[in-house]
XYZ file of C-alpha atoms in Angstrom:
575
model
C -4.112 34.674 -15.167
C -6.850 35.966 -12.818
C -9.332 35.808 -15.955
C -8.425 32.327 -16.794
C -9.186 31.426 -12.843
C -12.686 33.083 -13.190
C -13.222 31.220 -16.526
C -12.605 27.906 -14.858
C -14.887 28.690 -12.027
C -17.610 29.739 -14.298
C -16.939 25.991 -16.238
C -17.270 24.306 -12.962
C -20.578 25.904 -12.188
C -21.915 25.109 -15.378
C -20.879 21.507 -14.854
C -22.355 21.368 -11.393
C -25.674 22.458 -12.953
C -25.166 19.538 -15.258
C -24.167 17.026 -12.576
C -27.111 14.678 -13.088
C -26.019 13.985 -16.779
C -22.189 13.727 -15.884
C -20.257 10.521 -15.778
C -16.884 10.160 -14.783
C -14.646 9.167 -17.814
C -12.596 6.421 -15.496
C -15.807 5.309 -14.165
C -16.293 1.458 -14.487
C -19.228 -0.599 -13.241
C -19.605 -4.238 -12.817
C -22.748 -6.212 -11.945
C -22.313 -10.157 -10.925
C -25.458 -12.366 -9.818
C -24.154 -14.516 -6.884
C -24.217 -18.140 -7.859
C -23.672 -21.135 -5.527
C -20.125 -21.343 -6.781
C -19.319 -17.744 -5.325
C -20.558 -18.906 -1.850
C -19.493 -20.426 1.187
C -21.448 -23.379 3.000
C -23.699 -20.645 4.561
C -24.984 -19.372 1.413
C -23.192 -16.130 1.515
C -20.836 -14.589 -1.128
C -17.299 -15.365 0.026
C -15.433 -12.144 0.809
C -12.524 -13.339 -1.351
C -14.610 -13.679 -4.536
C -15.837 -9.996 -3.423
C -12.256 -8.746 -3.298
C -11.389 -10.307 -6.683
C -14.337 -8.441 -8.168
C -13.373 -5.291 -6.559
C -9.865 -5.391 -7.439
C -10.680 -6.035 -11.372
C -13.329 -3.188 -11.497
C -10.781 -0.836 -9.757
C -7.838 -1.919 -12.120
C -9.816 -1.283 -15.177
C -10.771 2.168 -13.735
C -7.199 3.153 -13.239
C -6.221 1.612 -16.403
C -8.751 3.624 -18.186
C -7.619 6.769 -16.921
C -3.695 5.986 -17.150
C -3.984 4.324 -20.587
C -1.578 1.724 -19.687
C -1.098 -1.315 -17.251
C -1.735 -0.641 -13.717
C -0.881 -2.663 -10.635
C -2.414 -2.486 -6.961
C -0.241 -0.900 -4.584
C -2.396 -0.734 -1.342
C -5.983 -0.905 -0.266
C -7.219 1.187 2.738
C -9.436 -0.335 5.477
C -12.394 -2.181 4.402
C -15.552 -2.382 6.568
C -18.075 -4.800 5.747
C -21.561 -3.871 6.746
C -23.751 -6.651 5.382
C -23.317 -10.107 4.014
C -24.710 -10.982 0.609
C -26.726 -14.068 -0.387
C -26.859 -16.353 -3.238
C -29.144 -15.030 -5.957
C -28.613 -11.427 -5.138
C -26.715 -9.067 -7.294
C -23.667 -7.096 -6.416
C -22.893 -3.890 -8.006
C -19.356 -2.582 -7.830
C -18.632 1.056 -9.011
C -15.042 2.331 -9.398
C -13.537 5.793 -10.356
C -10.359 7.462 -10.124
C -10.490 10.219 -7.456
C -7.261 11.894 -8.058
C -3.918 11.085 -9.867
C -0.774 11.991 -8.499
C 2.672 11.514 -10.221
C 2.476 7.793 -11.188
C -0.143 6.593 -8.639
C -3.720 7.380 -8.352
C -6.530 6.567 -5.679
C -9.303 4.719 -7.046
C -12.698 4.760 -5.114
C -14.716 1.862 -4.925
C -18.544 1.463 -3.863
C -20.161 -2.103 -3.555
C -23.856 -2.195 -3.271
C -26.327 -5.387 -3.113
C -29.567 -5.655 -4.971
C -32.523 -7.903 -4.371
C -34.151 -8.746 -7.987
C -37.301 -9.894 -6.139
C -38.235 -7.154 -3.607
C -36.176 -4.188 -5.499
C -34.240 -3.378 -2.421
C -30.805 -1.824 -2.584
C -28.049 -1.521 0.169
C -24.551 -0.552 0.599
C -22.004 -3.284 1.521
C -18.731 -1.556 1.584
C -16.445 1.230 0.560
C -12.906 1.175 -0.195
C -10.008 3.332 -1.510
C -7.156 1.652 -3.523
C -3.952 2.950 -4.586
C -2.961 1.879 -8.185
C 0.675 2.312 -9.904
C 0.592 2.980 -13.430
C 3.543 0.660 -15.227
C 4.528 1.341 -18.731
C 5.954 -1.611 -20.897
C 8.712 0.870 -22.242
C 11.229 2.854 -20.364
C 9.685 6.135 -20.085
C 8.717 7.390 -16.680
C 4.879 7.493 -16.112
C 3.430 10.806 -15.646
C -0.347 10.691 -15.218
C -2.480 13.303 -16.366
C -4.699 15.333 -13.655
C -8.209 14.370 -12.812
C -10.535 17.048 -13.245
C -13.432 17.106 -10.711
C -16.685 17.945 -12.368
C -19.353 17.478 -9.728
C -19.591 18.352 -6.126
C -18.870 14.797 -4.921
C -15.809 14.520 -7.180
C -14.700 17.798 -5.798
C -14.915 16.471 -2.088
C -13.141 13.205 -3.007
C -10.389 14.748 -4.981
C -9.697 17.492 -2.324
C -9.831 14.556 0.360
C -7.589 12.001 -1.467
C -4.595 14.186 -0.812
C -5.205 13.856 3.089
C -5.892 9.929 2.402
C -2.625 9.936 0.678
C -0.705 11.772 3.378
C -2.057 9.049 5.986
C -1.023 6.199 4.160
C 2.421 7.228 4.097
C 2.641 7.683 7.596
C 0.814 4.698 8.661
C 3.733 2.661 9.716
C 5.013 5.419 11.798
C 1.707 5.560 13.470
C 1.903 1.941 14.310
C 5.585 2.228 15.849
C 4.702 5.453 17.708
C 1.935 3.563 19.540
C 3.932 0.561 20.480
C 6.463 2.695 21.925
C 4.240 4.704 24.025
C 4.840 3.920 27.781
C 1.160 4.019 28.511
C 0.199 1.777 26.181
C 2.924 -0.764 26.994
C 1.627 -0.912 30.528
C -2.015 -1.548 29.511
C -0.537 -4.346 27.868
C 1.385 -5.628 30.491
C -1.716 -5.539 33.036
C -3.581 -8.062 30.625
C -3.707 -11.337 32.329
C -3.727 -14.699 30.401
C -6.161 -16.905 32.286
C -5.939 -20.718 32.268
C -8.949 -21.030 29.819
C -7.025 -19.290 27.364
C -6.321 -21.034 24.137
C -2.838 -21.572 22.610
C -2.620 -19.731 19.444
C -0.627 -22.523 17.749
C -3.640 -24.455 17.397
C -5.094 -21.768 14.883
C -1.887 -21.872 12.604
C -2.479 -22.502 8.798
C -0.225 -23.034 6.027
C -1.280 -23.439 2.479
C 0.493 -23.370 -1.042
C -0.996 -22.186 -4.301
C 0.551 -22.533 -7.741
C 0.032 -19.559 -9.796
C -1.533 -20.556 -13.119
C -2.669 -18.500 -16.159
C -6.140 -18.188 -15.154
C -5.011 -16.448 -11.613
C -2.808 -13.925 -13.592
C -3.636 -10.461 -15.114
C -3.055 -9.249 -18.694
C 0.564 -8.310 -17.571
C 1.152 -12.058 -16.537
C 1.422 -10.839 -12.885
C -0.771 -12.736 -10.185
C -3.895 -10.701 -9.963
C -4.009 -8.734 -6.602
C -7.657 -9.621 -5.909
C -6.641 -13.361 -6.318
C -3.858 -12.871 -3.690
C -6.612 -11.326 -1.370
C -8.841 -14.085 -2.125
C -6.368 -16.844 -1.092
C -5.221 -14.685 1.875
C -8.942 -14.533 3.017
C -9.450 -18.294 2.648
C -6.580 -19.177 5.146
C -7.507 -16.535 7.389
C -11.153 -17.888 7.632
C -9.506 -21.387 8.181
C -7.558 -20.158 11.270
C -10.474 -18.158 12.728
C -12.654 -21.187 12.548
C -10.062 -23.265 14.405
C -10.406 -20.807 17.428
C -14.281 -20.525 17.441
C -15.167 -23.982 16.042
C -17.826 -22.097 14.173
C -18.177 -20.051 10.896
C -16.627 -16.578 11.509
C -17.833 -13.634 9.699
C -15.334 -11.350 8.053
C -16.098 -7.776 9.229
C -12.965 -5.455 8.307
C -9.495 -5.682 6.792
C -6.658 -3.495 7.969
C -4.744 -1.152 5.487
C -2.328 -3.141 3.639
C 0.355 -2.738 0.861
C 1.620 -5.045 -1.818
C 5.103 -5.203 -1.327
C 6.100 -6.930 -4.552
C 4.524 -8.925 -7.592
C 4.507 -12.411 -8.431
C 4.018 -14.154 -11.679
C 2.503 -17.221 -13.473
C 4.440 -20.194 -12.400
C 5.393 -18.882 -8.761
C 4.453 -20.926 -5.707
C 2.516 -18.692 -3.012
C 2.956 -19.741 0.420
C 0.326 -18.677 2.636
C 0.198 -18.516 6.396
C -2.365 -17.500 9.018
C -2.722 -17.279 12.651
C -5.113 -15.767 15.279
C -3.170 -12.918 16.878
C -5.472 -11.905 19.524
C -8.956 -12.006 20.504
C -11.114 -9.046 21.761
C -14.205 -10.181 23.816
C -16.296 -10.276 20.416
C -13.945 -10.303 17.818
C -10.554 -11.582 16.784
C -7.577 -10.497 14.426
C -6.219 -12.827 12.159
C -2.657 -12.178 10.681
C -2.108 -13.511 7.120
C 1.333 -13.531 5.268
C 2.110 -14.306 1.524
C 5.324 -15.150 0.451
C 6.198 -16.268 -3.172
C 9.042 -18.471 -4.649
C 10.032 -19.786 -7.945
C 12.026 -23.064 -8.055
C 14.969 -22.877 -5.879
C 14.687 -19.049 -5.390
C 14.470 -17.859 -1.776
C 11.010 -16.627 -0.442
C 9.880 -13.202 -1.626
C 7.494 -11.517 0.617
C 4.350 -10.460 -1.185
C 1.746 -9.011 1.162
C 0.681 -8.898 4.903
C -2.871 -8.595 5.856
C -4.873 -8.534 9.363
C -8.461 -9.471 9.111
C -10.952 -8.965 11.950
C -13.736 -11.701 12.455
C -16.784 -12.088 14.291
C -19.140 -15.421 15.194
C -22.645 -14.548 14.917
C -25.513 -16.233 16.858
C -28.768 -17.155 15.186
C -29.916 -13.498 15.811
C -27.070 -11.899 14.156
C -25.323 -10.940 17.492
C -21.839 -11.211 17.984
C -20.704 -14.222 20.374
C -18.067 -13.938 23.058
C -14.676 -15.549 22.094
C -12.102 -17.139 24.457
C -8.808 -15.358 25.281
C -5.758 -16.800 23.708
C -2.450 -17.366 24.954
C 0.415 -16.518 22.617
C 3.533 -18.482 22.343
C 6.863 -16.948 23.058
C 7.630 -15.960 19.618
C 3.884 -14.684 19.174
C 4.377 -11.936 21.771
C 5.032 -9.463 19.228
C 2.241 -10.255 17.162
C -0.256 -10.367 20.176
C 0.788 -6.769 21.240
C 0.720 -5.290 17.581
C -2.881 -6.942 17.335
C -3.950 -4.560 20.488
C -2.267 -1.605 18.635
C -4.007 -2.324 15.587
C -7.181 -2.413 17.325
C -6.802 0.838 19.059
C -5.577 2.595 15.618
C -8.602 0.698 13.935
C -11.163 1.932 16.535
C -9.619 5.518 16.319
C -9.796 5.758 12.439
C -13.274 4.325 12.225
C -14.675 6.717 15.346
C -13.121 9.977 14.054
C -12.755 9.543 10.245
C -15.601 7.038 9.239
C -18.441 8.656 11.284
C -20.306 11.515 9.839
C -19.466 14.894 11.116
C -22.504 15.257 13.343
C -21.953 11.891 14.960
C -18.509 12.548 16.515
C -18.279 14.446 19.744
C -16.590 17.829 19.034
C -13.667 17.621 21.629
C -12.399 14.121 20.983
C -9.392 13.417 23.403
C -6.283 14.185 21.743
C -3.414 11.986 22.343
C -0.291 10.658 20.264
C -2.013 7.756 18.946
C -5.108 9.311 17.465
C -3.641 12.546 16.332
C -3.027 11.871 12.720
C -6.717 10.964 12.432
C -7.829 14.135 14.270
C -5.740 16.134 12.050
C -7.402 14.184 9.093
C -10.773 14.729 10.133
C -9.735 18.513 10.797
C -8.657 19.099 7.179
C -11.252 17.043 5.622
C -14.007 18.749 7.570
C -13.000 21.971 6.173
C -12.467 20.812 2.709
C -15.858 19.548 2.596
C -17.361 22.762 4.035
C -15.512 24.708 1.364
C -16.766 22.221 -1.422
C -20.447 22.914 -0.689
C -22.401 24.127 -3.589
C -25.275 25.858 -1.917
C -23.582 29.023 -0.707
C -25.655 32.242 -0.932
C -24.338 35.409 -1.429
C -25.471 37.630 1.612
C -23.728 40.982 1.011
C -20.685 42.410 -0.515
C -18.757 45.386 0.696
C -15.595 47.026 -0.816
C -14.825 43.449 -2.221
C -15.366 41.563 0.814
C -18.064 39.045 0.212
C -20.308 37.219 2.699
C -21.626 33.670 1.893
C -23.933 31.711 4.033
C -25.470 28.201 3.981
C -28.229 27.488 6.579
C -28.445 23.957 7.654
C -30.593 22.048 10.133
C -28.184 22.202 13.207
C -25.767 24.824 12.120
C -25.280 28.109 10.113
C -22.243 28.100 7.905
C -20.538 31.228 6.742
C -17.901 31.993 4.504
C -16.035 35.725 4.246
C -13.916 36.146 0.860
C -11.787 38.623 -0.349
C -8.816 39.285 -2.888
C -5.699 41.055 -2.360
C -2.110 41.684 -3.506
C 0.010 39.365 -1.391
C 1.660 35.943 -2.394
C -0.357 32.976 -1.425
C 2.533 31.299 0.279
C 2.972 34.464 2.318
C -0.613 34.831 3.222
C -0.458 31.177 4.460
C 2.446 31.838 6.648
C 0.980 34.809 8.419
C -2.413 33.361 9.087
C -1.014 29.917 10.129
C 0.275 31.583 13.123
C -2.936 31.511 15.240
C -0.954 33.132 18.212
C -1.159 36.252 16.334
C -4.520 36.157 15.420
C -5.616 38.678 18.355
C -3.681 41.259 16.324
C -6.377 41.523 14.016
C -9.482 39.608 15.429
C -11.245 41.556 18.386
C -12.739 38.168 19.302
C -9.412 36.721 20.303
C -8.194 38.002 23.409
C -5.488 35.244 24.089
C -4.106 32.761 21.836
C -1.609 30.607 23.565
C 0.449 27.801 21.985
C -0.059 24.524 24.004
C 1.606 21.967 22.057
C 3.493 21.806 18.648
C 2.304 18.241 17.472
C 4.569 18.328 14.447
C 5.565 20.817 11.756
C 1.886 21.151 10.376
C -0.353 20.708 13.550
C -0.316 22.825 16.691
C -2.646 22.931 19.753
C -3.670 26.367 21.108
C -5.835 27.907 23.668
C -7.949 30.527 22.561
C -9.703 32.841 25.011
C -12.646 35.169 23.866
C -14.540 37.768 25.805
C -18.330 37.228 26.805
C -21.127 38.679 24.284
C -23.236 39.967 27.297
C -21.882 42.501 29.691
C -20.516 40.914 32.947
C -20.606 37.494 31.227
C -17.836 34.882 31.748
C -15.143 34.366 29.318
C -14.676 31.709 26.762
C -12.114 29.370 26.271
C -11.574 27.096 23.146
C -8.892 24.072 23.152
C -8.207 24.214 19.364
C -6.109 21.994 16.747
C -4.762 23.868 14.148
C -3.848 21.846 10.911
C -2.049 23.609 8.016
C -1.606 22.083 4.719
C 0.461 23.540 1.547
C -0.782 22.847 -1.989
C -0.357 18.997 -2.918
C -0.594 20.041 -6.665
C -1.009 23.218 -8.591
C -4.507 24.676 -8.391
C -4.971 23.223 -4.835
C -5.310 25.927 -1.898
C -3.495 26.379 1.015
C -5.382 25.099 3.977
C -5.447 26.157 7.687
C -7.992 24.160 9.590
C -9.108 24.842 13.042
C -11.528 22.220 15.209
C -11.963 21.852 19.079
C -10.142 18.730 20.935
C -9.862 18.093 24.531
C -6.411 17.911 25.815
C -5.956 16.276 29.346
C -3.405 18.404 30.667
C -5.994 21.378 30.184
C -9.178 20.578 31.428
C -12.152 23.148 31.865
C -11.892 25.334 34.794
C -14.067 27.593 36.621
C -12.478 30.767 35.293
C -13.751 30.189 31.735
C -16.699 28.878 30.107
C -15.456 25.957 27.782
C -16.640 26.582 24.117
C -16.308 24.226 21.036
C -15.693 24.746 17.251
C -17.053 22.352 14.923
C -15.003 23.671 11.847
C -13.458 26.655 10.977
C -10.512 27.949 8.992
C -8.881 29.398 5.928
C -8.344 28.488 2.227
C -5.980 30.643 0.130
C -5.856 30.112 -3.699
C -3.110 31.683 -5.870
C -4.934 34.064 -8.375
C -1.628 35.071 -9.754
C 2.005 35.317 -8.287
C 1.078 38.556 -6.159
C -2.532 38.058 -5.808
C -4.234 35.631 -3.532
C -8.159 34.897 -3.113
C -8.703 34.313 1.037
C -11.567 32.658 2.259
C -12.774 32.014 5.888
C -14.961 29.384 6.876
C -16.779 28.632 10.025
C -19.527 26.082 10.992
C -20.892 27.926 13.699
C -21.754 26.141 17.153
C -24.103 27.424 19.574
C -20.891 28.983 21.607
C -19.684 30.749 18.278
C -23.139 32.079 17.027
C -23.661 34.701 19.423
C -20.457 36.262 18.226
C -21.671 36.735 14.582
C -25.490 36.546 14.863
C -25.782 40.279 14.795
C -23.396 40.823 12.060
C -23.952 37.942 9.891
C -27.496 39.545 8.456
C -25.706 42.421 6.669
C -22.085 42.506 7.022
C -22.269 44.881 9.615
C -19.531 47.371 10.390
C -17.934 45.335 13.286
C -17.854 42.122 11.023
C -16.519 43.941 8.150
C -13.929 45.640 10.203
C -12.303 42.408 11.554
C -11.694 41.290 7.887
C -10.429 44.696 7.026
C -8.024 44.560 9.878
C -6.974 41.010 8.798
C -6.266 42.513 5.137
C -4.255 45.283 6.907
C -2.333 42.951 8.936
C -1.416 40.979 5.944
C -0.071 44.125 4.303
C 1.761 45.365 7.400
C 3.922 41.962 7.452
C 4.037 41.077 3.786
C 7.546 41.908 3.317
C 8.777 40.054 6.524
C 11.025 37.176 5.468
C 10.469 35.156 8.700
C 8.743 31.877 8.407
C 6.220 30.483 11.126
C 8.097 28.111 13.371
C 6.490 28.294 16.936
C 7.899 26.132 19.533
C 5.977 24.415 22.362
C 5.719 26.313 25.526
């Protein structure tokens, strides 16, 4: 099995060299020139029409991979960076990033092209989940996606984290609404006399599903439903501002059920809340057929802005919700906070996010995602240089403009799961790492995320000790072939601010990946994207895998061997 693993790695390296000629077999491209019939009265492409094209392209990609009909299950947040004018070309590319059992994640990239100037620019990126539906009674089992390029490897790895976040999206919302601090912030908001009643923005419209609105499965096209929802949402937003609003974002949403040709779709929209320069419009889609009761098909939450002649957002009037609209008003505030956390922590480039983002219960899911995804992206780099090798302990480095990344790797006889359990317990790291003087568990967030205070000695004699507040996020494999992951990054914990006793340091990205080479052999890799606070500890060792650096990982190997037969699981409790 070990030789098979090395063969796959060599094959993967050859594929990386040919990355320029590779094309994902599930990739589908669509190019559309924007005609007046696709545009609104401002001469801009209707977002509803764009959503139809995006959904169509993604569905074709999903079906190319699945080999059977597929339906849209959900779409993650979409942020529209630019509008598109009449005469410009929309280029849409979709490909399957990862397949699970019967569902798959499809990545969608939208760009715009000006045929006269030759300019290209990005419009938006989206991740949609599609579910395969066979016409027979057999259960669908999708074949796995084999990433062949560096970018595909990154997206394949991150898809598992995005799926995890989708599954707990509803719980995040409920936890925030139940948060007492958040409830107090809502109570403190006053409705002024100038506030507009939300009732004036209410819109209701009915659409008859005809054959042109359906896909080849005779179900209403998901993109068509999204287009109808965008239409009524735009009307509701226009009624509030008496101007033409611009759609900036659509929150993560799920299709709850299908509709077919002959159904009547009832679409309802209302402004839920306004936030100085933006507003949230809630849209609900329900279907019925003849005398049947209404079926809830979908709900979506869209953020609009009103732009002045220079393209700057205009201030919006506050709203006053009717008594039965208080829940929508409060939930809009919660979604805004979640949306900002998600965009701030996840969408920003790694170098743009402050290292120690303040941790709280409302953003902990996104900090955990960022923690794991940063380590996976670091591990997926394809320009690692082998610096030295000593007794099967290898040191690799990547020099970048602002940091030095290093990877220490070795194989040993220990089951991967057991190594994962032992290395997950950061409170025991001082047993093998001389740089960890103290590892104190501060908070158990959940079964996979923990916050520690780590104290390290000063590099210089008589210098001040450093401390770090670290979020440790661990992940077991999602599928066979995936590694066990233990990711570390700095966070700010309000209950433990910096003190005069220690100099507060920060960790950009660090952690372990553990691959199962065989049932009894593991390949363990330690990564660190060295920040200025960490670099002094390794700068004298990194050049040649010096004895002190090498001895740490020998001690790590001995620690694993000494504890290999223990059957206790890692279950720390909060102090």
